[in-house]
mmCIF file of C-alpha atoms in Angstrom:
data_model
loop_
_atom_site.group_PDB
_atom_site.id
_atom_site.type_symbol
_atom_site.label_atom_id
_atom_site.label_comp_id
_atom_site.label_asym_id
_atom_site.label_seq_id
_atom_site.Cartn_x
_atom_site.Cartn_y
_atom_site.Cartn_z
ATOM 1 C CA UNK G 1460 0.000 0.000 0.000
ATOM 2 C CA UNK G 1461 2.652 2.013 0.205
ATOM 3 C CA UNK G 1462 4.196 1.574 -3.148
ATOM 4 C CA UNK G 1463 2.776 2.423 -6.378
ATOM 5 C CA UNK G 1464 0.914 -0.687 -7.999
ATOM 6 C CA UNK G 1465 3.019 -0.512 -10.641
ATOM 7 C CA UNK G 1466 6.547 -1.100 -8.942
ATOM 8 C CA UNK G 1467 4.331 -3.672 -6.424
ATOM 9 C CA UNK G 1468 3.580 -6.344 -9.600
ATOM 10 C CA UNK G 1469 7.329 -5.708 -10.401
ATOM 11 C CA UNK G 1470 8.317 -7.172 -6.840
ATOM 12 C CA UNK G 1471 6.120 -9.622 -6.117
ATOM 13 C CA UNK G 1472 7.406 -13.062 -6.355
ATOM 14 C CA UNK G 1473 5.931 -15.401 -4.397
ATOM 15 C CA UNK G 1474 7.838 -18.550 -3.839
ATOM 16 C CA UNK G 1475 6.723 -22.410 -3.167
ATOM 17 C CA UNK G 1476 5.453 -24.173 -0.408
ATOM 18 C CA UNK G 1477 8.279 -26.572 -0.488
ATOM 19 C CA UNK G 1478 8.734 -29.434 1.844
ATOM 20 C CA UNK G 1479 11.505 -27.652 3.430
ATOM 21 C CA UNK G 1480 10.248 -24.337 3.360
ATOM 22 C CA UNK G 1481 7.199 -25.567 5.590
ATOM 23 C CA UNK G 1482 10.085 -27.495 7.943
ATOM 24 C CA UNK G 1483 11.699 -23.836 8.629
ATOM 25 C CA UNK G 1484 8.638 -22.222 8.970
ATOM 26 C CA UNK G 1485 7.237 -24.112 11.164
ATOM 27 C CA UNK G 1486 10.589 -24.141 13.396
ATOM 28 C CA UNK G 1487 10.677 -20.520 13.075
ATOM 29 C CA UNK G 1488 6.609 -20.234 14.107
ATOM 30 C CA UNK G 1489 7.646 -22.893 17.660
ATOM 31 C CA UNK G 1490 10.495 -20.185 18.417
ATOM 32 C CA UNK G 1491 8.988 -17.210 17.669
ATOM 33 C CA UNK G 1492 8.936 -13.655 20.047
ATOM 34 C CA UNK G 1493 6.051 -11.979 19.408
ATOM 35 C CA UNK G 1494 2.590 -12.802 18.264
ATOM 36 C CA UNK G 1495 2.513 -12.942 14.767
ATOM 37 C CA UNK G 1496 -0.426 -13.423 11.878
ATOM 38 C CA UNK G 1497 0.348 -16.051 9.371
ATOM 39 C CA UNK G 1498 -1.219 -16.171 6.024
ATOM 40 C CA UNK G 1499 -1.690 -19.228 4.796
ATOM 41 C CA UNK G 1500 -0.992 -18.574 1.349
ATOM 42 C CA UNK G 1501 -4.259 -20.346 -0.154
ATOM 43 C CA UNK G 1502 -5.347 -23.702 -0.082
ATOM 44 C CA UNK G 1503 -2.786 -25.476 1.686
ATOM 45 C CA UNK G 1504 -1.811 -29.095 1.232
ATOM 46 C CA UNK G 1505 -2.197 -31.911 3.845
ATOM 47 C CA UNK G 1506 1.598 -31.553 3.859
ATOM 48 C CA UNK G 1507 1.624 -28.087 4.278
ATOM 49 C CA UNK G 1508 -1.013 -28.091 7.050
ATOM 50 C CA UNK G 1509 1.272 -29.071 9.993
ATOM 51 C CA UNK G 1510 2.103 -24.989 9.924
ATOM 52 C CA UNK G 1511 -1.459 -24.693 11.474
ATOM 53 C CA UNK G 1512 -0.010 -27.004 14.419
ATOM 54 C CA UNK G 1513 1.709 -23.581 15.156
ATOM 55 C CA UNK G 1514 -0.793 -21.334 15.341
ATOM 56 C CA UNK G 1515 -3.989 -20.760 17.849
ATOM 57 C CA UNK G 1516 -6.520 -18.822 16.474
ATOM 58 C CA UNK G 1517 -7.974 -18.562 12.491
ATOM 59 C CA UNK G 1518 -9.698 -16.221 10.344
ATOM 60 C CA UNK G 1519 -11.396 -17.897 7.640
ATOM 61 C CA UNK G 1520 -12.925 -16.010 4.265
ATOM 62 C CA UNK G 1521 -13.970 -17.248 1.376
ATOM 63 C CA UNK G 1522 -16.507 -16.429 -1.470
ATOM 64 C CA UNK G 1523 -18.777 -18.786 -0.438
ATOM 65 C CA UNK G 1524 -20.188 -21.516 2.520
ATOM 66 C CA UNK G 1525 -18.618 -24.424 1.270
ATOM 67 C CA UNK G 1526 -15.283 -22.368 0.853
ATOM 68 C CA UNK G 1527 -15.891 -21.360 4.473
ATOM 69 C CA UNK G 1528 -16.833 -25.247 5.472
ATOM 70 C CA UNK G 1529 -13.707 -26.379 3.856
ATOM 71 C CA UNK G 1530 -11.728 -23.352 6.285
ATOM 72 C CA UNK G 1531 -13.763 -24.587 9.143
ATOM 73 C CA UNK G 1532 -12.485 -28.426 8.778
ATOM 74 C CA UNK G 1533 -9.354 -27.016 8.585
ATOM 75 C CA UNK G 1534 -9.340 -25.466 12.113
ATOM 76 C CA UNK G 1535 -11.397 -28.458 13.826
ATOM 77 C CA UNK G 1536 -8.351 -30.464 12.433
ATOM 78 C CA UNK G 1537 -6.048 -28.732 13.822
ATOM 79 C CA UNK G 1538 -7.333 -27.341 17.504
ATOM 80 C CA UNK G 1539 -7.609 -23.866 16.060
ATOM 81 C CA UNK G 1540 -9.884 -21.189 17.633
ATOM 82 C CA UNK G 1541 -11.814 -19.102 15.501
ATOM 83 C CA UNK G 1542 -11.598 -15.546 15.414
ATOM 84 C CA UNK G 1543 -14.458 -14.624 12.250
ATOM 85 C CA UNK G 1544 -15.742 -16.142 9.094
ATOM 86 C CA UNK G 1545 -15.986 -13.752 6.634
ATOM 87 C CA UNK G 1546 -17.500 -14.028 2.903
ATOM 88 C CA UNK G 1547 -15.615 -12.345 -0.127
ATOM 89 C CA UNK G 1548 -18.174 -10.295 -2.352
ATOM 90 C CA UNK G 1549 -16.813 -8.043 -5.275
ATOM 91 C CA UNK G 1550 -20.704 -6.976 -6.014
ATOM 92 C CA UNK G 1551 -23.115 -7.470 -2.578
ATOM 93 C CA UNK G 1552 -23.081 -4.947 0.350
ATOM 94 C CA UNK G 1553 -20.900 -5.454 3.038
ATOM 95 C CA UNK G 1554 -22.880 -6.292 6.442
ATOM 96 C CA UNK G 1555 -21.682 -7.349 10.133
ATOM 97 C CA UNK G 1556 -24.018 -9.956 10.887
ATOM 98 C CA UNK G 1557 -22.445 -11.243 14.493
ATOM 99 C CA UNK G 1558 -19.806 -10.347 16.777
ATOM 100 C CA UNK G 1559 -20.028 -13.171 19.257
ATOM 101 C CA UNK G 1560 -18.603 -15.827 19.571
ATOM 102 C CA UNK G 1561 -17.437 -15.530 16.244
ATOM 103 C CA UNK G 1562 -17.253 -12.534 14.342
ATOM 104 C CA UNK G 1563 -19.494 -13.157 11.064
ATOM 105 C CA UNK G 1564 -20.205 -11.254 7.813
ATOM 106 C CA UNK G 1565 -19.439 -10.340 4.378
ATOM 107 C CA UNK G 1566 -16.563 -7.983 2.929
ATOM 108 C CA UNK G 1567 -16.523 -6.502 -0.234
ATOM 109 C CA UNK G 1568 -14.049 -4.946 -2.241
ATOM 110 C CA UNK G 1569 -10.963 -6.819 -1.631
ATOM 111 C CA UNK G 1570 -8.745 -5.796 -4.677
ATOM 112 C CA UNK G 1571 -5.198 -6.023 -4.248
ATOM 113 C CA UNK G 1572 -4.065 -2.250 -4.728
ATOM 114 C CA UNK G 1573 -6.970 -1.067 -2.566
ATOM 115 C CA UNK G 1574 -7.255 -0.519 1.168
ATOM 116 C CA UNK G 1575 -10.542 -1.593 2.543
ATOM 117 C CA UNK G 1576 -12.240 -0.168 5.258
ATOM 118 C CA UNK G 1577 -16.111 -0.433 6.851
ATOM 119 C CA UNK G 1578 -17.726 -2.238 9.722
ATOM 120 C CA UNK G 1579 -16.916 -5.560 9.066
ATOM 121 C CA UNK G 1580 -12.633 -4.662 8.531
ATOM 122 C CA UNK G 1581 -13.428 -2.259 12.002
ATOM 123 C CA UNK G 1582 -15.041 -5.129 14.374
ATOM 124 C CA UNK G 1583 -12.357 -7.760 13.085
ATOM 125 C CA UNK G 1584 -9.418 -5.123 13.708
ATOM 126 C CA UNK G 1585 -10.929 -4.298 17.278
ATOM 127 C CA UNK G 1586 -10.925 -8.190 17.838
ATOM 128 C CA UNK G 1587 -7.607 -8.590 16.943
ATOM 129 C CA UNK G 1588 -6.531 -5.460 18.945
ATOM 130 C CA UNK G 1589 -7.947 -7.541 21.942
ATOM 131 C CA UNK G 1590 -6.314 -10.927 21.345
ATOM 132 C CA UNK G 1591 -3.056 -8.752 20.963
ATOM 133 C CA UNK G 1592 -3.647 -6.907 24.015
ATOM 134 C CA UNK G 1593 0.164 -8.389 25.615
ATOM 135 C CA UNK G 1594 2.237 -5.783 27.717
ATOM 136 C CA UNK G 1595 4.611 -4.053 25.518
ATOM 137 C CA UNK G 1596 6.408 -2.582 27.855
ATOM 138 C CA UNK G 1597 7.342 -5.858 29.997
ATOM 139 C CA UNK G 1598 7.688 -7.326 26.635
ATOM 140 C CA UNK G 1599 10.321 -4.302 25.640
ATOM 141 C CA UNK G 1600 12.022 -4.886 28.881
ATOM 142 C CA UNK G 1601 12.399 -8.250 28.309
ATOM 143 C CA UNK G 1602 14.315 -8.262 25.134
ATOM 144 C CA UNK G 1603 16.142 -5.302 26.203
ATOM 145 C CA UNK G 1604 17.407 -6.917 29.462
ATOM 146 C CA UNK G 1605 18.987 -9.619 27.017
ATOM 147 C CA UNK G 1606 20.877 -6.854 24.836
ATOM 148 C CA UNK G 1607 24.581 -7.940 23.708
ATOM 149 C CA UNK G 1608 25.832 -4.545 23.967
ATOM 150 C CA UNK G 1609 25.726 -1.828 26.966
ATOM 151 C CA UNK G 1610 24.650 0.907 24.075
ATOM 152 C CA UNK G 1611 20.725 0.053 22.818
ATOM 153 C CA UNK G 1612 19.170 2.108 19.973
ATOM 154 C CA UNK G 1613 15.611 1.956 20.123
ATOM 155 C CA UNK G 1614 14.200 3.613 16.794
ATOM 156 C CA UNK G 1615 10.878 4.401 17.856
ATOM 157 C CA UNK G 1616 11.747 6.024 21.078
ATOM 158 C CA UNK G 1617 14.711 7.574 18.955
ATOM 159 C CA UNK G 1618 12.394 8.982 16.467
ATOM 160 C CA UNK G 1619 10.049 10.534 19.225
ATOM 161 C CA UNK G 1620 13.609 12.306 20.377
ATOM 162 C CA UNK G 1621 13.575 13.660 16.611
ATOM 163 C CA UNK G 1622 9.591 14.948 17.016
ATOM 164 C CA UNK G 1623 8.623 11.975 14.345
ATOM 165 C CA UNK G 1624 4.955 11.606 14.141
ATOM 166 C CA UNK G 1625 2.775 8.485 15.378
ATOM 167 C CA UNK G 1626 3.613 5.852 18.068
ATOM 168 C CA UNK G 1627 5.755 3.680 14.931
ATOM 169 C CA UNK G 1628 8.472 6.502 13.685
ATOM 170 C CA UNK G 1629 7.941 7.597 9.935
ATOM 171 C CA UNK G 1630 11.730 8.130 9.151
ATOM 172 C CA UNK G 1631 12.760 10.105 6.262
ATOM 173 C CA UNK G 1632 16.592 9.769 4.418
ATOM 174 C CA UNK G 1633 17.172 13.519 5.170
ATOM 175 C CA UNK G 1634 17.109 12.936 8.890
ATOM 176 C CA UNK G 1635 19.802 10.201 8.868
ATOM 177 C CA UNK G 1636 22.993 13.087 9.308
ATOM 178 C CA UNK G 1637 21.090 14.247 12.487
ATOM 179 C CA UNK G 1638 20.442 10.556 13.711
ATOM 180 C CA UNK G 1639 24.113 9.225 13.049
ATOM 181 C CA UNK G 1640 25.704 12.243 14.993
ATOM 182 C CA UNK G 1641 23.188 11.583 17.610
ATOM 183 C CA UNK G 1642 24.859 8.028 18.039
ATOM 184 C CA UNK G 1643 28.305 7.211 19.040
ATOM 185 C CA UNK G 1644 30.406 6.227 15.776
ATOM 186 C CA UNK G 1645 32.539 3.147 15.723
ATOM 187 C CA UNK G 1646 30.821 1.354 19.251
ATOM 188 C CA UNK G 1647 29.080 -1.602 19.096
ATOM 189 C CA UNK G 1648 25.284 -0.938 19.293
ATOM 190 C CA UNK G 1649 21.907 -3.069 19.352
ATOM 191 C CA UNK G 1650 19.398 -1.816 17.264
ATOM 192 C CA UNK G 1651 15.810 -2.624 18.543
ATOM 193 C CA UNK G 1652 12.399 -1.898 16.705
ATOM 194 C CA UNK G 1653 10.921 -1.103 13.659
ATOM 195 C CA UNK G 1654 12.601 0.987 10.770
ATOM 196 C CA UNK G 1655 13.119 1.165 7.023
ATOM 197 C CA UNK G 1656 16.452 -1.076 6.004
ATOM 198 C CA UNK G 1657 18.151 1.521 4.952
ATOM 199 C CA UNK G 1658 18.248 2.659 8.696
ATOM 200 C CA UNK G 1659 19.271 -0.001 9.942
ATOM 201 C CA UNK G 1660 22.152 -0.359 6.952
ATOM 202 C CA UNK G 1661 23.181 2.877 8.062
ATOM 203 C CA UNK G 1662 23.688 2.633 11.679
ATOM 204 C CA UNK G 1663 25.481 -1.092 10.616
ATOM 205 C CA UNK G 1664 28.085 1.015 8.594
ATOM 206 C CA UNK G 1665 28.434 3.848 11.650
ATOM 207 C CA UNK G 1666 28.914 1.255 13.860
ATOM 208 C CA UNK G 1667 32.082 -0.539 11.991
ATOM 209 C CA UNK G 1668 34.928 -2.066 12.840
ATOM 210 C CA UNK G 1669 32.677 -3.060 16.333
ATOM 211 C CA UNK G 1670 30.132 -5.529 16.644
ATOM 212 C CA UNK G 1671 26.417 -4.452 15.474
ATOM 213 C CA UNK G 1672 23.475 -6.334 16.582
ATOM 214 C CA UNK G 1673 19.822 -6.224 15.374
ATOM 215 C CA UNK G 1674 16.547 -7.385 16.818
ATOM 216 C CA UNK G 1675 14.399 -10.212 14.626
ATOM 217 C CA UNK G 1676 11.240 -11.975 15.142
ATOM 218 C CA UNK G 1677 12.895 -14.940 14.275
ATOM 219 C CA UNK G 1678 16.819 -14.985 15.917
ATOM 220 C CA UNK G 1679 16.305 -12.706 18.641
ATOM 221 C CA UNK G 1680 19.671 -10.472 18.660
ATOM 222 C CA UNK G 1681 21.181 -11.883 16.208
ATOM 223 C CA UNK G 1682 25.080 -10.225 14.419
ATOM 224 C CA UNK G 1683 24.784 -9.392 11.038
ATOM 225 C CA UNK G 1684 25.295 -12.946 8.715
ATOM 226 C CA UNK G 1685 28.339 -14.121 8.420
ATOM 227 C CA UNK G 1686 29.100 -13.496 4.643
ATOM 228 C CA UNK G 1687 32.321 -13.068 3.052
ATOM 229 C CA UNK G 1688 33.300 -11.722 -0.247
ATOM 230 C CA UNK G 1689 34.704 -13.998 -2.763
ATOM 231 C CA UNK G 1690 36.372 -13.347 -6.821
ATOM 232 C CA UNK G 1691 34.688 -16.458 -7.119
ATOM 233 C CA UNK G 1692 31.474 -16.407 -5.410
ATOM 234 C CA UNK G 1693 28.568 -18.590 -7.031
ATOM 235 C CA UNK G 1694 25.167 -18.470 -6.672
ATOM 236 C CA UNK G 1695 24.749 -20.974 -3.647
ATOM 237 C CA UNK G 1696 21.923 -19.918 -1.310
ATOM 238 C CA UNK G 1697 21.307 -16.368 -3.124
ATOM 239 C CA UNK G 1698 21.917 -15.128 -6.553
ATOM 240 C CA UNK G 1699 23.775 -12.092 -7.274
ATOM 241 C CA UNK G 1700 23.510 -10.150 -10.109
ATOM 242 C CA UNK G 1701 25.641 -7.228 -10.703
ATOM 243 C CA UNK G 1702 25.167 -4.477 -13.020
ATOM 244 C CA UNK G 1703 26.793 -0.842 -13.801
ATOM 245 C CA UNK G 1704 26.243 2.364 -15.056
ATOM 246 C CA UNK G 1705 28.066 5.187 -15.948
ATOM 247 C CA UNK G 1706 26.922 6.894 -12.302
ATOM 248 C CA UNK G 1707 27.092 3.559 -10.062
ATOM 249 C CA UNK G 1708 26.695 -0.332 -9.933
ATOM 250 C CA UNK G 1709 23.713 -2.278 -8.737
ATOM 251 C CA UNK G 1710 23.488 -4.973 -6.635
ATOM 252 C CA UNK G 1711 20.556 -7.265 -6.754
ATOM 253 C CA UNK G 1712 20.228 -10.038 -4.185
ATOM 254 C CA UNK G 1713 17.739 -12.807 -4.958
ATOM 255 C CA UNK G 1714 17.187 -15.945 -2.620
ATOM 256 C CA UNK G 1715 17.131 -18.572 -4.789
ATOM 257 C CA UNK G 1716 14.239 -20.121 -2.379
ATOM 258 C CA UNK G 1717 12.018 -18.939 -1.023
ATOM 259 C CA UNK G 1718 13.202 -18.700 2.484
ATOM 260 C CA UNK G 1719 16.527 -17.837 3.604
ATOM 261 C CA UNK G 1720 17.679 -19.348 6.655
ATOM 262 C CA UNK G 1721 20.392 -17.514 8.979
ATOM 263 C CA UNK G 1722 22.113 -20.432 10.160
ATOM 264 C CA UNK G 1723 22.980 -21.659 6.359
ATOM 265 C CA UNK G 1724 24.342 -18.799 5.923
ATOM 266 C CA UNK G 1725 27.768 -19.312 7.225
ATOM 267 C CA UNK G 1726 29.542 -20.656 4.349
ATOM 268 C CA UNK G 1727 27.855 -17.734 1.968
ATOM 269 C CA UNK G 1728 30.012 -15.280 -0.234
ATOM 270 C CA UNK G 1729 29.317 -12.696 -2.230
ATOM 271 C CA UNK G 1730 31.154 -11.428 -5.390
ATOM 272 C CA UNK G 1731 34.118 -8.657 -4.745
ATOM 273 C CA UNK G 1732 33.093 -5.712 -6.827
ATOM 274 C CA UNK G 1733 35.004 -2.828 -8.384
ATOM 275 C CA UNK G 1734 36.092 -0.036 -6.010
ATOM 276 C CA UNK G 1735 35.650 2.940 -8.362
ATOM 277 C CA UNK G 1736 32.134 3.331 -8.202
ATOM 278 C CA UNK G 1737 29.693 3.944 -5.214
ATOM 279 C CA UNK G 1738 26.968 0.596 -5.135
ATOM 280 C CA UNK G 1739 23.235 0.152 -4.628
ATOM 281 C CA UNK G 1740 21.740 -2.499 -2.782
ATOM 282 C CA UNK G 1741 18.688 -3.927 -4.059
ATOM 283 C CA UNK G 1742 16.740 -7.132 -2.715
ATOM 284 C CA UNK G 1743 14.317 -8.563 -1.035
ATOM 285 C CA UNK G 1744 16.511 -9.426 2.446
ATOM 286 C CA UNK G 1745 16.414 -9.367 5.908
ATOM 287 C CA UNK G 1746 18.134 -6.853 7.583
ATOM 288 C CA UNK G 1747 20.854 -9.294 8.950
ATOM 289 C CA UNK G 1748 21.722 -9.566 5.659
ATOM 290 C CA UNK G 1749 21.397 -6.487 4.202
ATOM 291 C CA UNK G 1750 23.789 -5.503 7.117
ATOM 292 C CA UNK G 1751 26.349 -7.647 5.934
ATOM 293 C CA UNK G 1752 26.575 -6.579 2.568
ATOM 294 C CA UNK G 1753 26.886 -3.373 3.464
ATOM 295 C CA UNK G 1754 29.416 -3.584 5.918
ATOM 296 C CA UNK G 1755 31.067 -5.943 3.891
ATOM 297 C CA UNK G 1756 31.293 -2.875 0.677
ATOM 298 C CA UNK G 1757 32.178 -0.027 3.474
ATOM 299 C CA UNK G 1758 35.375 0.900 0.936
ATOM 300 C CA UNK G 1759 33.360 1.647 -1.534
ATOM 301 C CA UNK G 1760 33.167 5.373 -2.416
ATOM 302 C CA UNK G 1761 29.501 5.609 -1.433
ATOM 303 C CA UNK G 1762 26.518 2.980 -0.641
ATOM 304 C CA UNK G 1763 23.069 3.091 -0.936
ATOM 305 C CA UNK G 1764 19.682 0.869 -0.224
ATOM 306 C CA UNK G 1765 16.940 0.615 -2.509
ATOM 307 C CA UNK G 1766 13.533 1.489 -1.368
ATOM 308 C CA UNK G 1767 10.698 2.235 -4.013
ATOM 309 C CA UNK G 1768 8.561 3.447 -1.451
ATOM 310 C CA UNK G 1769 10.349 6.828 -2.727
ATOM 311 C CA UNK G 1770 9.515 7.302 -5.513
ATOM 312 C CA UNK G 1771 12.039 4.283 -6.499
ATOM 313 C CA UNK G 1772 14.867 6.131 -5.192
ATOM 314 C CA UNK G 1773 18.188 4.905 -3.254
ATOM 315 C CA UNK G 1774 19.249 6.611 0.113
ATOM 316 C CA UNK G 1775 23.196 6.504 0.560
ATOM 317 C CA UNK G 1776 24.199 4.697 4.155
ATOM 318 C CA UNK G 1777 27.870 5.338 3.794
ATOM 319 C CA UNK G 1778 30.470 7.522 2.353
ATOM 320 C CA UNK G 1779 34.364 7.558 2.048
ATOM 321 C CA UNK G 1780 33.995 10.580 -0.757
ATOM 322 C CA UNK G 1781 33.123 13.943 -1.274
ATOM 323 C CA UNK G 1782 30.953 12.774 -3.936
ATOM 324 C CA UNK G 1783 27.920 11.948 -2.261
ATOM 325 C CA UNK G 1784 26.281 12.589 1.514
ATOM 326 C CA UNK G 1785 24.597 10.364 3.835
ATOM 327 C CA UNK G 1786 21.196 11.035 3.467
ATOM 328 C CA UNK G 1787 21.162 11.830 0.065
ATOM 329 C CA UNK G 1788 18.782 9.799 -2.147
ATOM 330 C CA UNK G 1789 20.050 8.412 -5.854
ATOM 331 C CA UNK G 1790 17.095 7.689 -8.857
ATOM 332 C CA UNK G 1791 17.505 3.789 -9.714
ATOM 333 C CA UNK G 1792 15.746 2.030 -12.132
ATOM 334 C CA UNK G 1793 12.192 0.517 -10.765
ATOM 335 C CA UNK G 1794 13.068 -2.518 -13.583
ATOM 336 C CA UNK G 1795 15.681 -3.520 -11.896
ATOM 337 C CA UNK G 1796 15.726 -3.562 -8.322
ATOM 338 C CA UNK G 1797 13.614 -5.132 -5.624
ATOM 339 C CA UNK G 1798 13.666 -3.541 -1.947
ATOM 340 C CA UNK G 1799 14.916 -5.415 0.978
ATOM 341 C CA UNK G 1800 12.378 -6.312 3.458
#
């Protein structure tokens, strides 16, 4: 919703359901450190269900009863309580026709480039908001109390120190300068919360030669991945294709599956690159690994992220040259990048 429908079909790729893929999500579901919503991804297969195994409560839609039957099975199956039944509609009137037990009634609308909103999406989002209802702040303390390093960035309580609007900080490239004199330069940090990657690349780069740590849903603190760069680097776990212009050379990370799994990560490389021109980062990657890359290409005379949310621009992380300023955002070909996530 925040990127123009355009660039969106560009970078969607959805990837298969494989047998492993289900193994690691479903590890990665037992271990996980904060609720999370899990979309199924369609009709799953009796193979694929065991992910449900993971999860305790369901939303079912569908554009019909025997759709919503099928759903229903599903969750008896598997121990699942449910949350609503909703029917699809692109033509009828949405209605609320129960809130209790179960939240029941039909949504219409539901086109990919369009937010929805009416009763129905309002009573469902005011259930969730009370099945969600944990203690942040113990939560927060928790994690925090666990921190690798004595110096913890928090971005959202960072970005209220900057006067950012709304509880989740809206951060903007021009604000990075500010931000990375704000914070001690070449200390190792933890980074906690929720930002843009190109944040979190940048405060990775300040941070070098000492250790940087980031928060995930997944690892908990976890270092940035331990890649190395290789004149001989193949495509293993991720394919890298490299590109140049005249004015840089582009990056483009692709996981060859569909998920990529920290731990395999440790005998990873990616290709050394030319040191004459400043680099853009494009791909869809966790931030552990975007960190690496970056921190891996600090010589470079410049770096920058990808992020097509503006306007398919590239905000630079990290400088060695005059050329270019942190902060400052570089026009990159939509065709040929993908953000990290």
């Amino acid at each position: 919703h925040e990127t123009p429908p355009h660039t969106v079909r560009l970078l969607r790729n959805k990837g298969h359901f494989t047998t492993t893929f289900v193994d690691l999500i479903c590890r990665d579901l037992s271990r996980r450190h904060l609720p999370l919503i899990v979309d199924a991804g369609g009709r799953p297969t009796s193979e694929q269900e065991r992910i449900f195994d993971h999860c305790t409560h369901a939303i079912l839609i569908a554009p019909g009863e025997d759709g919503l039957a099928s759903w229903r099975a599903l969750t008896q199956r598997h121990g699942l309580v449910v949350v609503a039944e909703l029917l699809s509609t692109k033509s009828e009137d949405e209605s609320l026709q129960a809130t209790t037990p179960v939240l029941r009634g039909r949504i219409t609308g539901l086109e990919r480039d369009a937010p929805v909103a009416g009763p129905v999406v309002a009573a469902l989002a005011q259930r969730l908001a009370a099945l969600f209802a944990y203690n942040k702040a113990e939560q927060r303390q928790q994690h925090l109390a666990t921190a690798p390093t004595e110096l913890v960035i928090e971005i959202d309580r960072l970005g209220r120190r900057f006067d950012l609007p709304g509880d989740v900080a809206r951060w903007m490239p021009d604000q990075l300068p500010a931000l990375l004199d704000y914070v001690p330069a070449h200390e190792p940090i933890s980074v906690y919360g929720r930002g843009p990657g190109w944040l979190y690349a940048a405060l990775a780069a300040h941070a070098w030669p000492a250790l940087f740590y980031l928060w995930d849903v997944r690892l908990g603190w976890a270092l940035p991945a331990p890649i190395m760069c290789s004149s001989g680097a193949g495509p293993d776990l991720l394919e890298w294709t490299h590109t140049s212009t005249a004015a840089y050379q582009l990056l483009d990370i692709r996981p060859r599956e569909a998920y990529i799994d920290y731990a395999e990560m440790v005998d990873a490389t990616m290709p050394a690159l030319p040191d004459h021109l400043g680099l853009v980062i494009s791909g869809k990657v966790p931030n552990w690994l975007l960190t690496s890359v970056v921190r891996q290409c600090r010589s470079l005379p410049w770096v920058a992220v990808y992020q097509p949310q503006l306007n398919n621009m590239a905000v630079i992380v990290a400088v060695r040259t005059s050329q270019h300023a942190i902060g400052e955002t570089i026009a990159v070909d939509a065709l040929s990048a993908q953000p990290p996530i």
